[in-house]
Amino acid sequence: MQERDVSIEVAPLGLFDDPRYARLALQHADEWRTAQPFPHVVIDNFLDADVAGAVERDFPLLNDIDWVVRDNKNNIRRFQHDETKLRPLMRHMLRELNSRQFLLFVETLTGIDNLLPDPYFIGGGPHLAGRGDFLNIHADFNWHHKLQAHRRVNVLIYMNPGWQEEWGGHLELWNLDMTRCERAIAPLFNRMGASKVADGSNHGQPKPLSCPPGVYRRALNLYYYTTHRDVDELTDPHFTMYKTAASPHAVELGEDYRKSGRNGS
């Protein structure tokens, strides 16, 4: 594997201390509440331009790291939740997105208080999809076994300079009864999308990507949780179904870590 020489060009420490983010949260809070088909917002030019450029250059490509691969009838893509496999700048960026200041930004934007970050990045971290890859429309898992908390908000930051409309890759938001796509969001560079996690939050990238070989749809995926949830949302049958399926994977993370110590690696 050939290493790319990418240093920490722009240290993101304290990135979200900038009062600009508090202003953005307040400016877009009404948009979140009124958005259809479910609460969401899209904010362009989200990160400082220099930081966004540095993160994009540090984003791992196909042969840079060992990816977790999903390849089944509903989902073909790669992600990496193990930050030890990532370069320093990417690790710094992920930690900033789990910081107090960013949590306050998301809370102000969504009106959801007492949010928790996910230090395990289960299902999150950098995501990579290439030509032919897709993700069928779905409602996200809503229970984090290790945090014992409910998933409430998704945040995606796209890292795709020069992305062309004809390549596809749009995040589609579908209505509750799955009869139509209400909005399609192109994965443009430095675009942030946030959305509510609930049973009716139907979304995905169902059309296989048409980007050229060697070009990838790249995104940072972050998920946020609370230890409480409204009673009417707790009746969802997917809660119990996913909790059973998620537990072995979450437990496996700790076992893999313990094995690494026993093996001296």
Coordinates of C-alpha atoms in Angstrom, one line a residue:
M1 CA 0.0 0.0 0.0
Q2 CA 1.4 3.3 -1.0
E3 CA 1.3 6.0 1.7
R4 CA 0.2 9.5 0.8
D5 CA 2.2 12.2 2.5
V6 CA -0.5 14.3 4.1
S7 CA 0.4 16.2 7.3
I8 CA -1.9 18.1 9.7
E9 CA -2.1 21.1 7.5
V10 CA -4.8 22.8 9.5
A11 CA -5.3 21.7 13.1
P12 CA -9.1 21.7 13.7
L13 CA -8.8 22.0 17.5
G14 CA -11.5 24.4 18.7
L15 CA -13.0 24.7 15.2
F16 CA -16.5 25.0 16.5
D17 CA -15.6 27.7 19.0
D18 CA -16.3 30.2 16.2
P19 CA -19.5 32.1 17.0
R20 CA -20.4 31.6 13.3
Y21 CA -21.7 28.1 14.2
A22 CA -24.1 29.4 16.9
R23 CA -25.4 31.9 14.3
L24 CA -25.9 29.1 11.8
A25 CA -27.8 27.0 14.3
L26 CA -30.1 29.8 15.1
Q27 CA -30.6 30.8 11.5
H28 CA -31.5 27.2 10.4
A29 CA -33.6 26.1 13.5
D30 CA -36.9 27.0 11.9
E31 CA -35.9 25.2 8.7
W32 CA -35.3 22.1 10.7
R33 CA -38.7 22.2 12.4
T34 CA -40.6 22.8 9.2
A35 CA -38.7 20.7 6.7
Q36 CA -40.5 18.0 4.8
P37 CA -40.7 15.0 4.7
F38 CA -39.1 15.0 8.1
P39 CA -36.9 17.5 10.1
H40 CA -33.6 18.1 8.3
V41 CA -31.3 21.0 7.1
V42 CA -28.6 21.4 4.5
I43 CA -25.8 24.0 5.0
D44 CA -23.3 24.7 2.3
N45 CA -19.7 25.9 2.9
F46 CA -20.0 24.5 6.4
L47 CA -16.4 24.1 7.5
D48 CA -13.7 26.8 7.2
A49 CA -12.4 26.5 3.6
D50 CA -8.8 25.7 4.6
V51 CA -10.0 23.1 7.1
A52 CA -12.3 21.5 4.6
G53 CA -9.6 21.3 2.0
A54 CA -7.2 19.7 4.4
V55 CA -9.8 17.1 5.6
E56 CA -10.6 16.3 2.0
R57 CA -6.9 15.7 1.2
D58 CA -6.6 13.5 4.3
F59 CA -9.7 11.5 3.5
P60 CA -8.7 7.8 3.1
L61 CA -9.2 6.3 -0.4
L62 CA -9.8 2.7 -1.4
N63 CA -6.3 1.4 -0.8
D64 CA -5.3 3.7 2.0
I65 CA -6.8 1.7 4.9
D66 CA -8.7 -1.5 5.6
W67 CA -12.4 -0.7 5.2
V68 CA -15.4 -2.3 6.8
V69 CA -17.3 -3.5 3.7
R70 CA -21.0 -3.8 3.3
D71 CA -22.0 -5.7 0.2
N72 CA -25.5 -7.1 0.1
K73 CA -28.8 -6.6 -1.7
N74 CA -29.6 -3.4 0.2
N75 CA -26.2 -1.7 0.6
I76 CA -22.8 -1.6 -1.1
R77 CA -20.3 0.8 0.5
R78 CA -17.3 1.0 2.9
F79 CA -16.9 2.8 6.2
Q80 CA -14.4 2.8 9.0
H81 CA -15.4 3.3 12.7
D82 CA -12.0 2.4 14.1
E83 CA -10.2 5.8 14.4
T84 CA -6.8 4.1 15.0
K85 CA -6.8 3.3 11.3
L86 CA -7.1 6.9 10.3
R87 CA -4.5 9.7 9.9
P88 CA -4.1 12.3 12.6
L89 CA -6.0 15.1 11.0
M90 CA -9.0 12.9 10.3
R91 CA -9.0 11.7 13.9
H92 CA -8.8 15.3 15.1
M93 CA -11.8 16.2 12.9
L94 CA -13.9 13.4 14.2
R95 CA -13.2 14.3 17.8
E96 CA -14.1 18.0 17.1
L97 CA -17.4 16.7 15.7
N98 CA -17.9 14.9 19.0
S99 CA -16.9 17.9 21.1
R100 CA -19.0 20.0 23.5
Q101 CA -19.2 22.9 21.1
F102 CA -20.5 20.9 18.2
L103 CA -23.0 19.2 20.5
L104 CA -24.3 22.6 21.5
F105 CA -24.5 23.5 17.8
V106 CA -26.6 20.4 17.0
E107 CA -28.8 20.9 20.1
T108 CA -29.5 24.6 19.1
L109 CA -30.2 23.6 15.5
T110 CA -32.6 20.7 16.3
G111 CA -34.1 21.7 19.7
I112 CA -33.1 18.2 21.0
D113 CA -31.4 18.7 24.4
N114 CA -28.9 16.5 26.3
L115 CA -27.3 15.0 23.2
L116 CA -24.5 12.5 23.5
P117 CA -21.8 11.8 20.9
D118 CA -20.7 8.4 19.9
P119 CA -17.0 7.8 20.8
Y120 CA -17.3 4.3 19.3
F121 CA -18.4 5.7 15.9
I122 CA -20.7 2.6 15.4
G123 CA -21.7 2.7 11.7
G124 CA -20.1 6.2 11.4
G125 CA -16.8 7.7 10.6
P126 CA -15.6 8.2 7.0
H127 CA -17.8 6.5 4.4
L128 CA -16.6 5.7 0.8
A129 CA -18.8 4.6 -2.1
G130 CA -17.7 4.1 -5.7
R131 CA -19.2 3.4 -9.1
G132 CA -22.2 1.1 -8.9
D133 CA -22.5 1.4 -5.1
F134 CA -25.9 2.2 -3.5
L135 CA -27.9 2.3 -0.3
N136 CA -31.5 1.4 -0.4
I137 CA -34.1 3.6 1.3
H138 CA -34.4 2.8 4.9
A139 CA -35.0 4.1 8.5
D140 CA -31.9 4.1 10.6
F141 CA -31.1 1.9 13.6
N142 CA -32.2 3.7 16.7
W143 CA -30.5 2.1 19.6
H144 CA -26.9 2.2 20.7
H145 CA -26.1 -0.9 22.8
K146 CA -22.9 0.4 24.4
L147 CA -24.3 3.8 25.2
Q148 CA -27.7 2.5 26.1
A149 CA -29.1 5.4 24.2
H150 CA -31.5 6.4 21.4
R151 CA -30.2 7.6 18.1
R152 CA -31.7 11.0 17.4
V153 CA -29.7 13.0 14.8
N154 CA -27.5 12.2 11.8
V155 CA -24.9 14.6 10.5
L156 CA -23.1 14.1 7.2
I157 CA -20.4 16.3 5.8
Y158 CA -19.6 15.6 2.1
M159 CA -16.0 15.7 0.8
N160 CA -16.4 15.6 -3.0
P161 CA -14.9 18.6 -4.8
G162 CA -15.9 18.8 -8.5
W163 CA -18.8 16.4 -8.1
Q164 CA -21.0 16.2 -11.2
E165 CA -24.8 16.0 -11.2
E166 CA -24.8 13.2 -13.7
W167 CA -22.8 11.0 -11.3
G168 CA -25.8 10.8 -9.0
G169 CA -25.1 10.0 -5.3
H170 CA -28.0 12.1 -4.1
L171 CA -29.3 11.5 -0.6
E172 CA -33.0 10.9 -1.2
L173 CA -35.6 11.8 1.5
W174 CA -38.9 9.9 1.1
N175 CA -42.3 10.5 2.5
L176 CA -43.8 8.4 5.3
D177 CA -45.8 6.1 3.1
M178 CA -42.9 5.6 0.7
T179 CA -44.8 6.8 -2.4
R180 CA -42.4 9.5 -3.5
C181 CA -39.0 11.2 -3.0
E182 CA -39.6 14.6 -1.4
R183 CA -36.0 15.9 -1.7
A184 CA -32.7 14.8 -3.3
I185 CA -29.5 16.3 -1.8
A186 CA -26.4 16.2 -4.0
P187 CA -23.2 15.3 -2.1
L188 CA -21.4 18.5 -2.9
F189 CA -18.1 19.4 -1.3
N190 CA -18.2 21.0 2.2
R191 CA -22.0 20.5 2.4
M192 CA -23.4 19.5 5.8
G193 CA -26.7 17.7 6.1
A194 CA -28.4 17.0 9.4
S195 CA -31.6 14.9 9.8
K196 CA -33.8 13.5 12.5
V197 CA -33.6 9.8 13.2
A198 CA -37.1 8.2 13.6
D199 CA -39.1 5.4 12.0
G200 CA -40.6 7.7 9.4
S201 CA -37.2 9.2 8.4
N202 CA -37.0 7.3 5.2
H203 CA -33.8 8.0 3.3
G204 CA -31.0 6.5 1.2
Q205 CA -29.0 6.6 -2.0
P206 CA -30.9 4.0 -4.0
K207 CA -29.6 4.7 -7.5
P208 CA -26.2 3.1 -8.1
L209 CA -23.4 5.6 -8.5
S210 CA -22.4 6.6 -12.0
C211 CA -19.1 8.3 -11.1
P212 CA -16.0 7.4 -13.1
P213 CA -13.8 4.5 -11.9
G214 CA -11.4 5.8 -9.2
V215 CA -13.8 8.6 -8.2
Y216 CA -15.6 8.1 -4.8
R217 CA -18.5 9.6 -3.0
R218 CA -17.0 10.5 0.4
A219 CA -18.7 11.6 3.6
L220 CA -18.1 12.0 7.3
N221 CA -21.0 10.4 9.1
L222 CA -21.7 11.3 12.8
Y223 CA -24.6 10.1 14.9
Y224 CA -25.9 11.7 18.1
Y225 CA -28.0 10.1 20.9
T226 CA -30.1 10.8 24.0
T227 CA -30.9 8.6 27.0
H228 CA -34.6 9.6 26.7
R229 CA -37.2 9.6 23.9
D230 CA -40.8 10.6 23.6
V231 CA -43.2 7.9 24.6
D232 CA -44.9 7.8 21.2
E233 CA -41.6 7.0 19.5
L234 CA -40.8 4.1 21.9
T235 CA -43.6 2.0 20.4
D236 CA -41.8 1.5 17.2
P237 CA -41.2 -2.2 16.5
H238 CA -37.9 -1.5 14.8
F239 CA -36.5 -0.5 18.2
T240 CA -36.6 -4.1 19.5
M241 CA -35.7 -5.7 16.2
Y242 CA -32.6 -3.6 15.8
K243 CA -31.5 -3.7 19.4
T244 CA -31.2 -7.5 19.1
A245 CA -29.2 -7.2 15.9
A246 CA -26.9 -4.5 17.1
S247 CA -25.8 -5.9 20.3
P248 CA -23.4 -8.6 19.0
H249 CA -21.6 -6.0 16.8
A250 CA -21.2 -3.5 19.7
V251 CA -19.9 -6.2 22.1
E252 CA -17.5 -7.3 19.4
L253 CA -15.8 -3.9 19.4
G254 CA -14.6 -4.4 23.0
E255 CA -13.6 -8.0 22.3
D256 CA -11.5 -7.0 19.3
Y257 CA -9.7 -4.3 21.4
R258 CA -9.0 -6.8 24.2
K259 CA -7.6 -9.3 21.7
S260 CA -5.2 -6.6 20.3
G261 CA -3.6 -6.3 23.7
R262 CA -3.4 -10.1 24.3
N263 CA -1.8 -10.5 20.9
G264 CA 0.7 -7.7 21.5
S265 CA -0.3 -5.9 18.3

